[in-house]
Short mmCIF file of C-alpha atoms and ligand atoms in Angstrom, two decimals:
data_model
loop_
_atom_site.label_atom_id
_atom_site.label_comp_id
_atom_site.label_asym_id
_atom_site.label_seq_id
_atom_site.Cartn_x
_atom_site.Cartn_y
_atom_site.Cartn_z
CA UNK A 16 0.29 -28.19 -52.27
CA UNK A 17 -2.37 -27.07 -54.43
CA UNK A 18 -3.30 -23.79 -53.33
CA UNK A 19 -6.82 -25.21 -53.39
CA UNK A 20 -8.13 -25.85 -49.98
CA UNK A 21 -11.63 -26.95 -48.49
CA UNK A 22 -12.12 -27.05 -44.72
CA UNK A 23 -15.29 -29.17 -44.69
CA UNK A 24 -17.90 -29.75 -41.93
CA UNK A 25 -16.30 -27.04 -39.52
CA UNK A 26 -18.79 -24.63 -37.48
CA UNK A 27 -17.42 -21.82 -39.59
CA UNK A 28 -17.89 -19.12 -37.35
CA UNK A 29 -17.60 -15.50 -38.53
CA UNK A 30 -18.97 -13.37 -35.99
CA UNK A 31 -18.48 -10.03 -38.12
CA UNK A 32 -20.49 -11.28 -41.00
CA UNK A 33 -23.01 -13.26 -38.47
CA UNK A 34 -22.18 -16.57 -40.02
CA UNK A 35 -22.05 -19.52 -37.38
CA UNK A 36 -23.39 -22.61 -39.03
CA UNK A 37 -21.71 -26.18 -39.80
CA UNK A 38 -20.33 -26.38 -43.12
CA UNK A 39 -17.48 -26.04 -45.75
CA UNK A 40 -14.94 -22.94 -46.39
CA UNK A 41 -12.99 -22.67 -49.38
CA UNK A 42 -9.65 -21.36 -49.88
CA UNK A 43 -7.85 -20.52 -53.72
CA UNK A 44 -5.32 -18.22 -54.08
CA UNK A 45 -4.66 -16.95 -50.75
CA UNK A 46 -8.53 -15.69 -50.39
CA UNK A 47 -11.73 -16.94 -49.10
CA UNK A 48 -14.05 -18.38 -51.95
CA UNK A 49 -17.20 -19.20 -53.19
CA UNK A 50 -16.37 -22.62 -55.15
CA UNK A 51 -19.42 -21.92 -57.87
CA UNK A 52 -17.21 -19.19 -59.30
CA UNK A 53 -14.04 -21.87 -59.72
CA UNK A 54 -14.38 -24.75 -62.69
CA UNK A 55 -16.58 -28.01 -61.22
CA UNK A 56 -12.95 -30.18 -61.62
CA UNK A 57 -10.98 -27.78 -59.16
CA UNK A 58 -8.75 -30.86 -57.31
CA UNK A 59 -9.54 -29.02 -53.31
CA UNK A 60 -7.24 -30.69 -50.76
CA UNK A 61 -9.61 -32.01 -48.04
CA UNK A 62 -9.17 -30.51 -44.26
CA UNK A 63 -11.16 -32.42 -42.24
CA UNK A 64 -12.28 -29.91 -39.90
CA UNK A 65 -14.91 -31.71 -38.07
CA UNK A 66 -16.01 -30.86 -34.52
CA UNK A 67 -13.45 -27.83 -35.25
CA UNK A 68 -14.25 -24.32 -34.78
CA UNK A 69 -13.10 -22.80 -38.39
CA UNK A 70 -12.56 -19.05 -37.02
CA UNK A 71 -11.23 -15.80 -38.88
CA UNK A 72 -7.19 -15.69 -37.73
CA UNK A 73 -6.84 -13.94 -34.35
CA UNK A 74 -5.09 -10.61 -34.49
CA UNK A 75 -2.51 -9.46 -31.14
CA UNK A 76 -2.25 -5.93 -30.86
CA UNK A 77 -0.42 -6.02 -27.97
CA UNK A 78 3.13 -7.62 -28.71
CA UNK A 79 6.74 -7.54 -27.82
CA UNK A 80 8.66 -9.15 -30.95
CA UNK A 81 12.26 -7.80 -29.24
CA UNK A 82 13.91 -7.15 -32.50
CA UNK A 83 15.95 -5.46 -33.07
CA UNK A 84 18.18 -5.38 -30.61
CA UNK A 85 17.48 -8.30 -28.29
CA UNK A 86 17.21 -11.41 -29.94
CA UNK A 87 18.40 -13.72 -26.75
CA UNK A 88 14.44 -12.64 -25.81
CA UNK A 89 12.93 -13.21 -29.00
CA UNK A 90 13.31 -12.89 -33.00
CA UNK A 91 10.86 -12.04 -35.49
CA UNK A 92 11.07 -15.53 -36.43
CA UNK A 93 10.61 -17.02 -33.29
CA UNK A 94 8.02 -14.72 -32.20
CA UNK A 95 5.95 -15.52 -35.54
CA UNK A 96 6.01 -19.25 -34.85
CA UNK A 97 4.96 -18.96 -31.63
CA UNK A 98 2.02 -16.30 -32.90
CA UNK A 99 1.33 -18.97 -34.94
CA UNK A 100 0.83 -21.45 -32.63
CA UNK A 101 -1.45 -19.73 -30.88
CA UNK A 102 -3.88 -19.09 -33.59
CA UNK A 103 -2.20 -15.74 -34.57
CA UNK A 104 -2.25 -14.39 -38.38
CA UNK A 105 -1.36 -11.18 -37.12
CA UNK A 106 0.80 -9.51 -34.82
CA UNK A 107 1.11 -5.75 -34.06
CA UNK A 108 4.70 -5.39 -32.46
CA UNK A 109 5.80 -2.73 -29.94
CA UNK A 110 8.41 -0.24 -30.33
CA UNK A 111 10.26 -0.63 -27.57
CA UNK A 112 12.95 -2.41 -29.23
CA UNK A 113 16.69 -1.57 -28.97
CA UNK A 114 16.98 0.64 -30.73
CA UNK A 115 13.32 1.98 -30.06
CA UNK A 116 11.03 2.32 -33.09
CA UNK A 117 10.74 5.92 -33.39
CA UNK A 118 12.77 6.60 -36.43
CA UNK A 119 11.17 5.32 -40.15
CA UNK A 120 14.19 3.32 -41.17
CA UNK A 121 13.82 1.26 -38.06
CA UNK A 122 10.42 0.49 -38.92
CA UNK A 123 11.74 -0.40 -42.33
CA UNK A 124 14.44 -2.47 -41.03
CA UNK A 125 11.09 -4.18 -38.92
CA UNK A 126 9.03 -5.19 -41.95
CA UNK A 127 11.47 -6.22 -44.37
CA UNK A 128 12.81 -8.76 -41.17
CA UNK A 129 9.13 -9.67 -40.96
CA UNK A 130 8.83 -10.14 -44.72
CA UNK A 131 11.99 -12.26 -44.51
CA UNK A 132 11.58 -14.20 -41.00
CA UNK A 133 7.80 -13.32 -40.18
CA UNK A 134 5.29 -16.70 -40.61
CA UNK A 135 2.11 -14.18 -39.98
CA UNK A 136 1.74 -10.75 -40.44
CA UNK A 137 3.23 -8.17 -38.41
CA UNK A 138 2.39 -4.42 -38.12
CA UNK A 139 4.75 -2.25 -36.35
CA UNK A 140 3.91 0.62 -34.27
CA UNK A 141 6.13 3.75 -33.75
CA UNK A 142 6.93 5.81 -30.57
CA UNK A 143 5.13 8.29 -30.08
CA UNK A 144 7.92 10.75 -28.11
CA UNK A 145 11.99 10.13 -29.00
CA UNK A 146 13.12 7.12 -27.62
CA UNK A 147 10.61 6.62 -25.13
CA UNK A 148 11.64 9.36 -23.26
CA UNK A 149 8.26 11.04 -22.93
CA UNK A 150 10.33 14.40 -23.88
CA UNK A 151 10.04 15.32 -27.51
CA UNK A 152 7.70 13.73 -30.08
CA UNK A 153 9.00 11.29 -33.07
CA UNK A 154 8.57 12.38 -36.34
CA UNK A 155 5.28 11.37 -36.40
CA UNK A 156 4.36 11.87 -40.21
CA UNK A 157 7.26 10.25 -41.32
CA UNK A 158 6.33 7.30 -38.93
CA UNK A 159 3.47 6.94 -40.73
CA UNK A 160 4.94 7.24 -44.04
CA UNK A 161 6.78 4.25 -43.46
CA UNK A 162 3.96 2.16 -42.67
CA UNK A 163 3.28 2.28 -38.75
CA UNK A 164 -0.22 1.12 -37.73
CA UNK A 165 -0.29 2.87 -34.64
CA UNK A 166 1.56 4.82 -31.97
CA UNK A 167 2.36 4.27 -28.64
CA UNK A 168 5.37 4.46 -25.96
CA UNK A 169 4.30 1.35 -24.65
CA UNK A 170 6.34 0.23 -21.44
CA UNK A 171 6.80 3.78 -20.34
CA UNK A 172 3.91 6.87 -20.87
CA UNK A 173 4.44 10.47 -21.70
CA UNK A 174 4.01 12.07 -18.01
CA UNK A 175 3.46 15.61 -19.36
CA UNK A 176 0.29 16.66 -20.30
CA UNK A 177 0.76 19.08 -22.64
CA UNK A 178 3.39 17.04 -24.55
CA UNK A 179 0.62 14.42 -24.73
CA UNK A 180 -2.19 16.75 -25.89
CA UNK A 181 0.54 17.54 -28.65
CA UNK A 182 0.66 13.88 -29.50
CA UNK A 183 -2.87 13.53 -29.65
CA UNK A 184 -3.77 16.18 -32.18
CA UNK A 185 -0.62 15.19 -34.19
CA UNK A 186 -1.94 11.20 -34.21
CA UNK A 187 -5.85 12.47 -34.83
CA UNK A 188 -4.62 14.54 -37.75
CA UNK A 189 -2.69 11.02 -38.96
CA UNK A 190 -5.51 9.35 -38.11
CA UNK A 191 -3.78 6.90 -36.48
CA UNK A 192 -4.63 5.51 -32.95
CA UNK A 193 -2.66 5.63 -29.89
CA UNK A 194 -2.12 2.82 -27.73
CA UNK A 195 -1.85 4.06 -24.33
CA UNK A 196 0.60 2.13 -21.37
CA UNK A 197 -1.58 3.86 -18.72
CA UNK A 198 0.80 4.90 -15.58
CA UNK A 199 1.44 7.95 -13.70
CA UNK A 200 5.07 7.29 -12.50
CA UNK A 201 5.40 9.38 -10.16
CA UNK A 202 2.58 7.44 -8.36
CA UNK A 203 3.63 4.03 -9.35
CA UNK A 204 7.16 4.73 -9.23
CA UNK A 205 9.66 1.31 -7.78
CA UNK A 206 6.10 -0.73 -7.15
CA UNK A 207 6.62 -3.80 -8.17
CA UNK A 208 2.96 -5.70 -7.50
CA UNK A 209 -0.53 -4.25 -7.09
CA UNK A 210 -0.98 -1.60 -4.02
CA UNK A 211 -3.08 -3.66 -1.84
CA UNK A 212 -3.25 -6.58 1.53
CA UNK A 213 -0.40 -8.49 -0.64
CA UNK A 214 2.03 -6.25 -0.98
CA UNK A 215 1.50 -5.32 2.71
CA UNK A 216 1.70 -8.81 3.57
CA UNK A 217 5.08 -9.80 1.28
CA UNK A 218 6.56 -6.95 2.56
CA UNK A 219 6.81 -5.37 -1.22
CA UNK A 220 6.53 -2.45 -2.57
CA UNK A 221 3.07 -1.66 -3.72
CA UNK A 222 1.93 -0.13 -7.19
CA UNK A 223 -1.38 1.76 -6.51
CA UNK A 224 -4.54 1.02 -9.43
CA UNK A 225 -4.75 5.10 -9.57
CA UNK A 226 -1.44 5.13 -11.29
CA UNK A 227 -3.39 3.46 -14.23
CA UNK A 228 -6.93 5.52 -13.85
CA UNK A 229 -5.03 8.79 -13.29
CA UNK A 230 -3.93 8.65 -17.01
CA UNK A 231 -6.76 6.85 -18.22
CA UNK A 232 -8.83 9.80 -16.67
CA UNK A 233 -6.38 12.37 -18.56
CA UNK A 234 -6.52 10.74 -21.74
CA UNK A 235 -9.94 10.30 -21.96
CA UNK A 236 -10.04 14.52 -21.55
CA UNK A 237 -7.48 14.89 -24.00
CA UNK A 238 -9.08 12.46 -26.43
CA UNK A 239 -12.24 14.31 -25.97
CA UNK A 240 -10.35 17.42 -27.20
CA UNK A 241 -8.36 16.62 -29.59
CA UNK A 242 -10.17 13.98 -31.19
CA UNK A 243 -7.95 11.39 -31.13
CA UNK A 244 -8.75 7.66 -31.13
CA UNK A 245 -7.31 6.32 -28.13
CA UNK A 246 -7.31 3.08 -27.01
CA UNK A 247 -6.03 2.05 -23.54
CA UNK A 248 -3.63 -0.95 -22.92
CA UNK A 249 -3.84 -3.57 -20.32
CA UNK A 250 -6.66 -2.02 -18.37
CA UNK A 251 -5.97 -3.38 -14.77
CA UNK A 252 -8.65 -2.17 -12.61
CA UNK A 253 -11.83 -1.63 -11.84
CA UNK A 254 -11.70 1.88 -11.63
CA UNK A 255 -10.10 1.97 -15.40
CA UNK A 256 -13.46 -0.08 -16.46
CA UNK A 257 -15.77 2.03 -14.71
CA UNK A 258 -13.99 5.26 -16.69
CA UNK A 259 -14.03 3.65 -19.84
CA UNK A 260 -17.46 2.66 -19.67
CA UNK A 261 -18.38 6.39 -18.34
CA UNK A 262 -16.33 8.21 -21.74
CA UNK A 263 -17.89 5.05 -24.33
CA UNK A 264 -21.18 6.33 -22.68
CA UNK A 265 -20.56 10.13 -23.55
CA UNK A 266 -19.56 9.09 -27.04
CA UNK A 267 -15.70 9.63 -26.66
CA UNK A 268 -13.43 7.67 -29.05
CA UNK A 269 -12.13 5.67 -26.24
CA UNK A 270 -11.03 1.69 -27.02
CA UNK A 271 -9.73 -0.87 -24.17
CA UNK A 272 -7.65 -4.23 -24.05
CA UNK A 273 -7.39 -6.52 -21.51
CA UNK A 274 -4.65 -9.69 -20.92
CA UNK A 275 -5.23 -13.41 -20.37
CA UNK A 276 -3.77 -12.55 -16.87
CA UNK A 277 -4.92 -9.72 -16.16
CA UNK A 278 -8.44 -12.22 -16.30
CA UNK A 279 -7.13 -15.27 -15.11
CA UNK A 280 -4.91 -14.28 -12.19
CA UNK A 281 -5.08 -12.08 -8.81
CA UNK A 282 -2.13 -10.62 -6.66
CA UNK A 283 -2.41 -13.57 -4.51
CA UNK A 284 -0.43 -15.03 -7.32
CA UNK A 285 2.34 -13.69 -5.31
CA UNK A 286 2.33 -15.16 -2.41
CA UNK A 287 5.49 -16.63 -3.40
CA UNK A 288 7.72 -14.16 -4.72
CA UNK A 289 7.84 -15.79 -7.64
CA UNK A 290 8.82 -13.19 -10.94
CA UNK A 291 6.69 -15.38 -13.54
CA UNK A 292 3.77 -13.66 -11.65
CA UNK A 293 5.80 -10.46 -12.22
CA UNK A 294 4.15 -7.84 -15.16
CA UNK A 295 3.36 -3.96 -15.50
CA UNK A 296 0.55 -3.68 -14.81
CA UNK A 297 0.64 -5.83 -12.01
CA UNK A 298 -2.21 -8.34 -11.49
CA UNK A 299 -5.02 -6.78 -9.51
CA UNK A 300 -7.40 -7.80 -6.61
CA UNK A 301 -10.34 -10.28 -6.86
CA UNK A 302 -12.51 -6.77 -7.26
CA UNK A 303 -10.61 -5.90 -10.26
CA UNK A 304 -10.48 -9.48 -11.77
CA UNK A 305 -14.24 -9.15 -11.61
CA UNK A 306 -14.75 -5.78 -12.88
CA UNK A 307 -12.52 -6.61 -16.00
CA UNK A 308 -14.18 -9.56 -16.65
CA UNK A 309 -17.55 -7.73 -16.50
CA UNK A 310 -15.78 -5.33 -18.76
CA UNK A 311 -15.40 -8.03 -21.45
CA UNK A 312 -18.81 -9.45 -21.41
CA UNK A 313 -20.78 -5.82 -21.70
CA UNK A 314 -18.01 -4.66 -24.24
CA UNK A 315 -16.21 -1.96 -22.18
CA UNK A 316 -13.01 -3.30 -22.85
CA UNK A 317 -13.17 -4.05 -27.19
CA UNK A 318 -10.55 -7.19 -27.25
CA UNK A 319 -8.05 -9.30 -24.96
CA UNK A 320 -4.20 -8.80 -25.92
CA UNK A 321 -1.67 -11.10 -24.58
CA UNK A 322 1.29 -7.82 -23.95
CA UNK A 323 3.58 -10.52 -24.52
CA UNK A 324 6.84 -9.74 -23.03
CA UNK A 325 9.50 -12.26 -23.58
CA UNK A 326 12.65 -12.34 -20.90
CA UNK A 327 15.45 -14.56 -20.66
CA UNK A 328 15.07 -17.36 -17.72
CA UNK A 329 17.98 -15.93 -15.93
CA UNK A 330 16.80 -12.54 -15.73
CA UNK A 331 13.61 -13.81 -14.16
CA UNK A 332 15.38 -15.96 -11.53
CA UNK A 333 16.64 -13.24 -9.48
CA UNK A 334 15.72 -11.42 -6.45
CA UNK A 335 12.12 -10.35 -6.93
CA UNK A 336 12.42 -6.48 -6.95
CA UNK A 337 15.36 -6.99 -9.70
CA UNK A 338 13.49 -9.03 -11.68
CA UNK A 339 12.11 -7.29 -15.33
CA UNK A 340 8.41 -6.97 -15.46
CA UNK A 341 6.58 -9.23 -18.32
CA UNK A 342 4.91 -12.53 -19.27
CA UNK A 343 4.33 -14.42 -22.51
CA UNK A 344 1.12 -15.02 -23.50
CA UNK A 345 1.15 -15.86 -27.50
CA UNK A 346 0.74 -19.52 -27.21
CA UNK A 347 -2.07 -19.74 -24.19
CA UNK A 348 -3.74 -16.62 -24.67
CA UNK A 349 -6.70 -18.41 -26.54
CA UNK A 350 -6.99 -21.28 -24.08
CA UNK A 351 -6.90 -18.66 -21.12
CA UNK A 352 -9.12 -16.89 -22.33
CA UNK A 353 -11.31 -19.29 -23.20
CA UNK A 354 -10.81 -21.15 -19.74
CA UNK A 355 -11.77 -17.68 -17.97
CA UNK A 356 -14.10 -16.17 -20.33
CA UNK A 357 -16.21 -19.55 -21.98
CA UNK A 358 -16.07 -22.54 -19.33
CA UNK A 359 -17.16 -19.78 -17.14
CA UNK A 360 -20.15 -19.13 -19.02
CA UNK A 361 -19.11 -15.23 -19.56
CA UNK A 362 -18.90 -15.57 -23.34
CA UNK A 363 -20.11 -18.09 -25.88
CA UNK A 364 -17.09 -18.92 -28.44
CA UNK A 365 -18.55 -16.29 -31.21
CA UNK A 366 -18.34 -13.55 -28.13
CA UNK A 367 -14.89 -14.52 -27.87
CA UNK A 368 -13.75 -14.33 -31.55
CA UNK A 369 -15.15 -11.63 -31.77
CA UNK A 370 -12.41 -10.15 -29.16
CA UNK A 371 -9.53 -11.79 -30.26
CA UNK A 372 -9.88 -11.33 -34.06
CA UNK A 373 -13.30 -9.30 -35.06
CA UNK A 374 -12.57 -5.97 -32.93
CA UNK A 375 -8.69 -5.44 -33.55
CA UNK A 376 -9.37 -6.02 -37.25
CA UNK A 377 -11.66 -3.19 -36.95
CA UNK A 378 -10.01 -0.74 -34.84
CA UNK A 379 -6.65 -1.32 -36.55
CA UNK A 380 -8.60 -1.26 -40.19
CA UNK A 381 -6.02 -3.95 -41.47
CA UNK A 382 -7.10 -7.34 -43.55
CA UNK A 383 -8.27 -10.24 -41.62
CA UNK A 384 -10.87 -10.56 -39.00
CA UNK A 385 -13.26 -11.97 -41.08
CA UNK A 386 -14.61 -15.25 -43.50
CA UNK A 387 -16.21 -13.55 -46.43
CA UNK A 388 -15.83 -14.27 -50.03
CA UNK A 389 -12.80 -12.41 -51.39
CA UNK A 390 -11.12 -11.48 -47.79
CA UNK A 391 -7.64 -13.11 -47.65
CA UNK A 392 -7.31 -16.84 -46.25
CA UNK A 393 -6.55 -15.22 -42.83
CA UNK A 394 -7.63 -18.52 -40.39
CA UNK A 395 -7.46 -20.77 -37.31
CA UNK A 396 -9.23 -23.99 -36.85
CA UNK A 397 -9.83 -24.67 -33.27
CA UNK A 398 -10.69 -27.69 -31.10
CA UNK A 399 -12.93 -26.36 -28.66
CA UNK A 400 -12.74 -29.95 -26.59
CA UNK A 401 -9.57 -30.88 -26.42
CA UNK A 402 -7.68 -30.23 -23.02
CA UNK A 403 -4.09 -29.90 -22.91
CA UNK A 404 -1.18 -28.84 -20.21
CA UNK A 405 0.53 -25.84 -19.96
CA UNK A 406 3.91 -26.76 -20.60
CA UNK A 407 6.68 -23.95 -21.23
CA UNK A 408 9.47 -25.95 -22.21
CA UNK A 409 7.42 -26.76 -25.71
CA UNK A 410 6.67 -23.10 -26.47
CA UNK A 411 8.27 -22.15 -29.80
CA UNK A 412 8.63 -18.60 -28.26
CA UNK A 413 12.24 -18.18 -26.50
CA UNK A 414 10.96 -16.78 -23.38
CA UNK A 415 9.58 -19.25 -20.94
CA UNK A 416 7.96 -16.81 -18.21
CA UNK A 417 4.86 -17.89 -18.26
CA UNK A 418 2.31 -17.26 -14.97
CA UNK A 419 0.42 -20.57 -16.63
CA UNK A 420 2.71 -23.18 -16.40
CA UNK A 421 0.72 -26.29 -15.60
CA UNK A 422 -2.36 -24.89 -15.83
CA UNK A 423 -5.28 -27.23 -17.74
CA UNK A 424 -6.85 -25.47 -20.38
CA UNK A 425 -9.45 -26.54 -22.78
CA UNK A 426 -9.20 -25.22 -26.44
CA UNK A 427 -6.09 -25.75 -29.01
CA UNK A 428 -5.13 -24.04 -32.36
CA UNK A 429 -5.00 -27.17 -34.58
CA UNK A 430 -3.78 -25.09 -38.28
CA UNK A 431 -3.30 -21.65 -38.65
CA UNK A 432 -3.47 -19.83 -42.22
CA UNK A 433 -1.97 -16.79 -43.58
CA UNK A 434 -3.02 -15.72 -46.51
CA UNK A 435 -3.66 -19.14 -47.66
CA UNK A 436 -0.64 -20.82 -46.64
CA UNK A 437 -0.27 -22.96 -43.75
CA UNK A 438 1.73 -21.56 -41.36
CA UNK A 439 0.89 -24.02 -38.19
CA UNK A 440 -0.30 -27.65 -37.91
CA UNK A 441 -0.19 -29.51 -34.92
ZN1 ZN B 526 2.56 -1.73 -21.37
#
């Protein structure tokens, strides 16, 4: 390999810097380059990238990488390749790992494995209270100090209020953001789908949307005084949207994801009882798929994230109240999204890059998330035509529980590059 790569007659399509136009990109040294400033005789290896979206690399921030401490559910390595796959140069992993990630040598022990193992980037995020517990806060400094992006308790949420406040002056004085798992537990508490005609009808026991827009409401107070940048998880409902949209309005530093799922599917998914349908939050009502869709396309909610959440097959095929809560989403989160948010005529493609790689860029203020000279070869070429089959058993991720299996998408990741080196190629 030469180093030297040209992706030529591409749309190269870089919604941060506005450029969408048919042409070449050049790649030398791990960056994005103008080839005037490299000698006339520079030998480029030729990527045909011809009725190919040539995209900046899309960026999770919403993933469960299960190291340490369970890697039956997923490795760094595994959960790379399947990032990969799907298009991903970065990753920002949750800390709700085993242990959790709210000491600094864990997050140590996290990016030297990713360094090691890790095919794209990875970021790691710390807890924000002692093991999850919602109790006592991490050392939050330190957290920082050893490289966290972000902070969250993601899975569970501090309940207390003034503990949060707390956590939300500490994290504003970091300046880092918090990434908020929105649930009042005492209101959601042993639901296991969405409070609504299904769970009456199943017979199961029902987890009510104002679990999510009780904190969401509290939050968005709390942001408002401490400052803090906080940015709400996999928004749900259509309540959440409206109170986003409200606090964005009054100028509050308030930021919002949304998952493939939480767009694609309904709770009617479960008229089955089948656990791939299974996640927290659970999937909403026709209203709410709506709403968050809506959400997307007037820029409520910044980006889609696919929570990805790994399980082994036998702890899905259980009873469906035992079953663990969670989907994976690396490897058909672009193709969802673009089967919900493009075919549909919501988005064009730039509206959805700009989602998936443009806005966590930004709110995370790493590399990546964009095409101009100099940036790092952060990218994903994309057929936008080509329709494939959901098919778990070829994921390279080691959890299987997908809510897509057979679906027909349109849209596949054909290379993926990290800092200029090829890290996918179907
Ligand atoms: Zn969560």
């Amino acid at each position: 390999m030469s180093g030297f790569y040209r992706f030529s007659g591409g749309r190269i399509l870089d919604p941060g810097s506005g450029r969408d136009e048919v042409g070449d990109l050049f790649v030398a040294g791990g960056r994005i380059v103008d080839p005037a400033s490299l000698p006339a005789e520079t030998n480029w290896e030729w990527i045909d990238a011809g009725g190919r979206i040539v995209a900046p690399g899309l960026i999770d921030i919403h993933v469960h990488l299960r190291e340490p401490g369970e890697p039956q559910k997923e490795t760094i390595a595994s959960g790379t390749r399947a990032a990969a796959a799907g298009g991903f140069t970065a990753v920002v992993a949750m800390p709700n790992t085993r242990p959790p990630a709210d000491q600094p040598n864990t997050i140590g022990w996290i990016r030297e494995r990713a360094r090691e193992q890790g095919v794209v980037r990875v970021y790691p995020t710390g807890c924000l209270s002692e093991g999850r517990r919602g109790e006592k806060l991490a050392p939050l400094g330190s957290l920082r100090a050893a490289g966290v992006v972000a902070l969250t308790d993601d899975g569970s949420c501090i309940q207390d209020a003034a503990l949060m406040r707390r956590a939300m002056e500490y994290a504003a004085m970091l300046g880092l953001p918090i990434l908020e798992h929105c649930e009042e537990s005492s209101v959601s508490g042993g639901g296991v789908i969405h409070e609504g005609y299904w769970s009456a009808v199943l017979g199961l026991r029902g987890w009510p949307s104002v679990a999510e827009e009780l904190i969401v409401s509290r939050d968005i107070l709390l942001a408002e005084l401490s400052g803090a940048r906080l940015h709400c998880q996999h928004l749900s409902s259509a309540g959440s949207v409206r109170l986003v949209r409200e606090a964005k309005r009054r100028g509050i530093s308030v930021t919002a994801e949304v998952t493939p799922h939480h767009l694609g599917l309904t709770d009617e998914a479960l008229a089955e009882y089948d656990a791939s349908f299974k996640m927290n939050p659970p999937l909403g009502s026709e209203a709410d798929r709506e709403a968050l869709r809506e959400g997307v396309v007037d820029g409520t909610i910044d980006l889609i994230a696919s929570d990805h959440a790994p399980h082994c097959s036998f702890e899905k095929e259980v009873e469906f109240d035992r079953a663990p809560f969670g989907v994976v989403g690396l490897e058909t989160m672009l193709a969802v999204a673009a089967e919900t948010l493009v075919r549909t005529k919501l988005l064009d493609w730039s509206g959805l890059i700009t989602r998936l790689s443009t806005n966590p860029a930004r709110l995370l203020g790493v590399p990546g998330g964009t095409l101009r000279t100099g940036a790092p070869a952060d990218l994903v070429v994309i057929d936008p035509n080509l329709r494939w089959t959901v098919n778990p058993q070829a994921f390279l991720s080691r959890g299987r529980n997908t809510p897509f299996a057979g679906w027909e998408v349109q849209g596949k990741v054909m290379l993926t590059m990290v800092e200029g080196k090829i890290v996918w190629r179907l």
